[in-house]
Coordinates of C-alpha atoms and ligand atoms in Angstrom, one line a residue:
M1 CA 14.6 -16.0 14.6
D2 CA 14.2 -18.5 11.8
A3 CA 14.2 -16.8 8.4
E4 CA 12.0 -19.5 6.9
L5 CA 9.3 -18.9 9.4
W6 CA 9.1 -15.0 8.3
V7 CA 9.4 -15.8 4.6
G8 CA 6.4 -18.2 5.1
W9 CA 4.2 -15.6 6.7
L10 CA 5.1 -13.1 4.0
Q11 CA 4.1 -15.6 1.4
R12 CA 1.0 -16.3 3.3
W13 CA 0.2 -12.5 3.3
D14 CA 0.7 -12.3 -0.5
A15 CA -1.7 -15.2 -1.0
Q16 CA -4.4 -13.6 1.3
Q17 CA -3.9 -10.2 -0.5
Q18 CA -4.0 -11.8 -3.9
L19 CA -7.4 -13.4 -3.1
H20 CA -8.8 -10.0 -2.3
I21 CA -7.1 -8.3 -5.3
P22 CA -6.8 -10.7 -8.1
D23 CA -5.0 -8.3 -10.4
R24 CA -2.3 -7.5 -7.5
E25 CA 0.7 -8.8 -9.5
D26 CA -0.3 -7.0 -12.6
R27 CA -0.7 -3.8 -10.6
F28 CA 2.7 -4.2 -8.9
G29 CA 4.2 -4.8 -12.3
A30 CA 2.6 -1.4 -13.6
I31 CA 3.9 0.4 -10.6
V32 CA 7.5 -0.9 -10.9
E33 CA 7.7 -0.3 -14.6
A34 CA 6.3 3.3 -14.3
L35 CA 8.7 3.9 -11.4
A36 CA 11.7 3.0 -13.5
A37 CA 10.4 5.0 -16.4
F38 CA 9.7 8.2 -14.5
V39 CA 12.8 8.2 -12.1
G40 CA 15.4 5.8 -13.4
P41 CA 17.3 2.8 -12.2
S42 CA 18.5 3.9 -8.7
P43 CA 15.8 5.9 -7.0
R44 CA 15.3 6.7 -3.3
V45 CA 11.8 5.5 -2.7
L46 CA 9.1 5.5 0.2
D47 CA 6.7 2.5 0.2
L48 CA 3.7 4.0 2.1
G49 CA 1.7 1.6 4.3
S50 CA 4.1 -1.1 3.1
G51 CA 2.8 -3.9 5.3
P52 CA 5.5 -6.6 5.2
G53 CA 7.2 -5.0 2.3
S54 CA 5.6 -7.0 -0.6
L55 CA 5.9 -3.9 -3.2
S56 CA 9.3 -2.8 -1.8
E57 CA 10.6 -6.4 -2.5
R58 CA 9.2 -6.2 -6.2
V59 CA 10.8 -2.8 -6.6
L60 CA 14.1 -4.2 -5.5
R61 CA 14.0 -7.2 -7.8
R62 CA 13.5 -4.8 -10.8
L63 CA 15.7 -1.9 -9.4
P64 CA 18.5 -3.6 -7.3
D65 CA 20.2 -0.2 -6.8
A66 CA 17.0 1.4 -5.3
E67 CA 16.9 2.4 -1.7
I68 CA 13.6 2.1 0.0
V69 CA 11.9 3.2 3.3
A70 CA 9.0 1.0 3.9
I71 CA 6.7 2.8 6.4
D72 CA 3.8 1.0 8.2
A73 CA 2.2 1.4 11.7
D74 CA 1.3 -2.4 12.0
P75 CA 3.8 -4.1 14.4
V76 CA 2.8 -7.4 13.2
L77 CA 3.3 -6.8 9.5
L78 CA 6.5 -4.9 10.2
A79 CA 7.9 -7.9 12.2
I80 CA 7.1 -10.2 9.3
G81 CA 8.8 -7.7 6.8
R82 CA 11.8 -7.2 9.0
G83 CA 12.4 -11.0 9.4
A84 CA 11.6 -12.1 5.8
L85 CA 13.5 -9.4 3.9
A86 CA 16.5 -8.9 6.5
T87 CA 18.9 -9.8 3.6
R88 CA 18.0 -6.6 1.7
P89 CA 20.3 -3.9 3.1
Q90 CA 18.7 -1.2 0.9
L91 CA 15.3 -1.7 2.6
H92 CA 14.7 0.1 5.8
F93 CA 11.4 -0.5 7.6
L94 CA 10.0 2.4 9.6
D95 CA 7.4 2.1 12.3
A96 CA 5.2 5.4 11.9
D97 CA 1.8 6.6 11.6
L98 CA 1.1 8.2 8.2
R99 CA -1.4 10.6 9.8
G100 CA 1.4 11.9 12.2
G101 CA 4.8 13.6 11.9
W102 CA 6.3 10.9 9.9
T103 CA 8.5 12.9 7.7
A104 CA 10.7 13.9 10.6
E105 CA 11.6 10.3 11.3
L106 CA 12.8 9.2 7.8
P107 CA 16.1 7.4 7.8
L108 CA 16.8 8.8 4.3
V109 CA 17.4 12.5 3.9
P110 CA 14.8 14.2 1.8
P111 CA 14.2 15.3 -1.0
L112 CA 13.5 11.7 -2.3
D113 CA 12.7 10.5 -5.8
A114 CA 9.5 8.8 -5.4
A115 CA 6.8 7.2 -3.2
V116 CA 4.9 4.0 -4.0
S117 CA 1.9 2.5 -2.3
T118 CA -0.6 -0.2 -2.8
T119 CA -3.9 -1.0 -1.0
A120 CA -3.0 1.3 1.8
L121 CA -4.0 5.0 1.4
H122 CA -7.7 4.4 1.5
W123 CA -7.1 3.5 5.3
L124 CA -6.5 7.3 5.8
G125 CA -9.7 9.4 6.2
L126 CA -10.4 11.8 3.5
S127 CA -9.5 14.8 5.8
A128 CA -6.1 13.2 6.9
L129 CA -5.4 12.4 3.3
V130 CA -5.1 16.3 2.5
G131 CA -2.6 16.9 5.2
F132 CA -0.7 13.7 4.3
Y133 CA -0.4 14.7 0.5
A134 CA 1.1 18.1 1.7
Q135 CA 3.6 16.3 3.9
L136 CA 4.4 14.0 1.0
A137 CA 5.0 16.8 -1.4
A138 CA 7.5 18.4 1.0
V139 CA 9.8 15.4 1.0
L140 CA 9.7 14.6 -2.8
R141 CA 12.0 16.4 -5.1
P142 CA 10.6 18.5 -8.1
G143 CA 10.0 16.0 -10.7
G144 CA 9.6 13.2 -8.3
V145 CA 6.6 10.9 -8.3
L146 CA 3.8 9.2 -6.3
L147 CA 2.6 5.9 -7.7
N148 CA -0.5 4.8 -5.9
G149 CA -2.1 1.6 -6.6
D150 CA -5.6 1.3 -4.9
R151 CA -9.3 1.2 -5.3
L152 CA -10.2 4.7 -6.6
D153 CA -14.0 5.0 -7.2
F154 CA -15.6 6.7 -10.2
D155 CA -16.5 10.2 -9.4
H156 CA -20.0 11.2 -8.0
D157 CA -21.0 12.5 -11.6
Q158 CA -20.2 9.1 -12.9
R159 CA -22.8 7.1 -11.0
R160 CA -24.0 4.7 -13.7
I161 CA -20.5 4.0 -14.8
G162 CA -19.7 3.2 -11.2
E163 CA -22.7 0.9 -10.8
V164 CA -21.8 -1.1 -13.9
A165 CA -18.1 -1.2 -12.8
Q166 CA -19.2 -2.5 -9.5
R167 CA -21.4 -5.4 -11.2
I168 CA -18.7 -6.7 -13.5
Q169 CA -15.6 -6.3 -11.1
P170 CA -13.9 -9.8 -10.9
D171 CA -14.5 -12.1 -8.2
W172 CA -15.7 -10.1 -5.2
P173 CA -16.4 -11.4 -2.6
P174 CA -13.6 -14.0 -2.9
T175 CA -15.1 -17.3 -4.0
Q176 CA -12.0 -19.6 -3.9
P177 CA -13.0 -22.4 -1.6
G178 CA -10.7 -22.9 1.3
A179 CA -8.6 -19.9 0.5
E180 CA -7.4 -17.9 3.4
D181 CA -9.0 -14.5 3.6
W182 CA -8.2 -11.4 5.6
E183 CA -10.1 -12.5 8.8
A184 CA -8.7 -16.0 8.5
W185 CA -5.1 -14.7 8.1
W186 CA -5.3 -12.5 11.2
A187 CA -6.9 -15.4 13.2
A188 CA -4.0 -17.6 12.2
A189 CA -1.3 -14.8 12.9
D190 CA -2.9 -14.5 16.4
Q191 CA -1.9 -18.2 17.0
E192 CA 1.7 -17.7 16.0
P193 CA 4.0 -17.6 19.2
A194 CA 6.7 -15.5 17.4
L195 CA 4.1 -12.8 16.8
A196 CA 2.6 -12.7 20.2
E197 CA 4.3 -9.6 21.2
A198 CA 3.7 -7.7 18.0
M199 CA 0.0 -8.7 18.2
D200 CA -0.2 -7.5 21.7
L201 CA 1.3 -4.1 20.7
R202 CA -1.1 -4.0 17.7
R203 CA -4.1 -4.4 19.9
R204 CA -2.9 -1.6 22.3
R205 CA -2.5 0.7 19.3
G206 CA -6.0 -0.2 18.1
H207 CA -4.6 -0.5 14.5
E208 CA -7.4 -1.9 12.6
H209 CA -9.0 -1.3 9.1
P210 CA -11.3 1.6 9.3
H211 CA -15.0 0.8 9.1
E212 CA -16.4 4.1 8.0
N213 CA -17.5 4.1 4.4
E214 CA -15.9 7.1 2.8
A215 CA -15.8 7.2 -1.0
H216 CA -12.1 7.5 -2.1
T217 CA -12.8 8.8 -5.6
Y218 CA -10.0 9.4 -8.1
E219 CA -11.2 13.0 -8.4
F220 CA -10.8 13.6 -4.7
H221 CA -7.2 12.2 -4.8
R222 CA -6.5 14.3 -7.9
A223 CA -7.8 17.5 -6.3
A224 CA -5.9 16.9 -3.0
L225 CA -2.7 16.3 -4.8
I226 CA -3.0 19.4 -6.9
A227 CA -3.9 21.4 -3.8
A228 CA -0.8 20.0 -2.2
G229 CA 1.6 21.3 -4.9
F230 CA 1.8 18.3 -7.3
A231 CA 1.9 19.4 -10.9
E232 CA 0.3 16.7 -12.9
V233 CA -1.9 13.8 -11.9
G234 CA -3.1 10.9 -14.1
T235 CA -3.8 7.1 -14.3
V236 CA -1.2 4.8 -15.7
W237 CA -2.9 1.5 -15.2
Q238 CA -6.7 0.7 -14.6
R239 CA -9.0 -2.2 -14.3
L240 CA -12.4 -0.8 -13.3
V241 CA -11.9 1.0 -10.0
N242 CA -8.6 -0.8 -9.4
R243 CA -6.1 1.8 -10.6
V244 CA -2.6 3.2 -10.5
L245 CA -2.6 6.8 -10.0
V246 CA 0.7 8.8 -10.8
A247 CA 1.4 12.3 -9.3
I248 CA 4.4 14.4 -10.5
R249 CA 5.6 16.8 -7.8
Ligands
LIG1 C1 -4.0 -3.9 3.0 S1 -2.5 -3.5 3.6 C2 -1.4 -3.3 2.2 C3 0.0 -3.6 2.6 C4 1.0 -3.5 1.3 N1 1.1 -2.4 0.8 C5 0.5 -4.6 0.4 O1 0.1 -4.2 -0.8 O2 0.7 -5.8 0.7 C6 -2.7 -1.7 4.2 C7 -1.3 -1.4 5.0 O3 -1.6 0.1 5.3 C8 -1.1 0.2 6.6 N2 -1.6 1.6 7.1 C9 -2.8 1.8 7.2 N3 -3.0 3.0 7.8 C10 -1.8 3.4 8.2 C11 -1.2 4.6 8.8 N4 -2.0 5.5 9.3 N5 0.1 4.7 8.8 C12 0.8 3.8 8.6 N6 0.4 2.6 8.0 C13 -0.9 2.6 7.8 C14 -1.6 -1.1 7.4 O4 -1.0 -1.2 8.7 C15 -1.3 -2.1 6.4 O5 -0.1 -2.7 6.5

């Protein structure tokens, strides 16, 4: 299949995600720099909820000796990533559900040095997240890190701070006229003949963004990580609720 076609879809994905997360590239940069600083130049890394591999690709640009397993359960995004990043032999895409027994399917033998993630772990329900962090702790080496860039709300006892943060957060909902948002991107992908089979599988799996409104607070993630056996949890980058959390195993 034509590499240009897949690269085009990856670029279109990045533009769509950038619309929803205006600080996305800054946040990627913070994750990649922290990764290098915590675990050195040639880590073995998991990209959790990788989509088509946007973050993995940026890690490999900065750390060409890294080896990465990009895990996702969306057949459409995996097809785009596998097609667009086929020239990266250190990048292995794995089709697996992070709520299941994904650690048994890893193509790299644990213990691993690090896990990175962006805009993905909020898809997991809070109860699933607790078990998920326990599984993650079991495959990271002592001293290994999780770097998670996502929307992490202020805590329940920080209500006024949270309200102000909500009011002043940049450009939400997106206002760029004519720009392709999440819904429009998926509608366009549905019209792409090369994605028809993957789109069909996605529908059969019922893999969609969750609709329930659970608050993913920083405090909840911190407590779940400590309970799972992580030794230290902190924030290495933040703009309002848009944060990069670090947890050291
Ligand atoms: C908004 S996308 C972000 C993708 C990518 N990290 C990025 O920043 O471009 C969220 C991703 O998480 C994945 N995801 C959500 N729940 C998942 C699960 N239970 N198992 C595996 N992947 C999941 C989705 O399929 C989707 O690719």
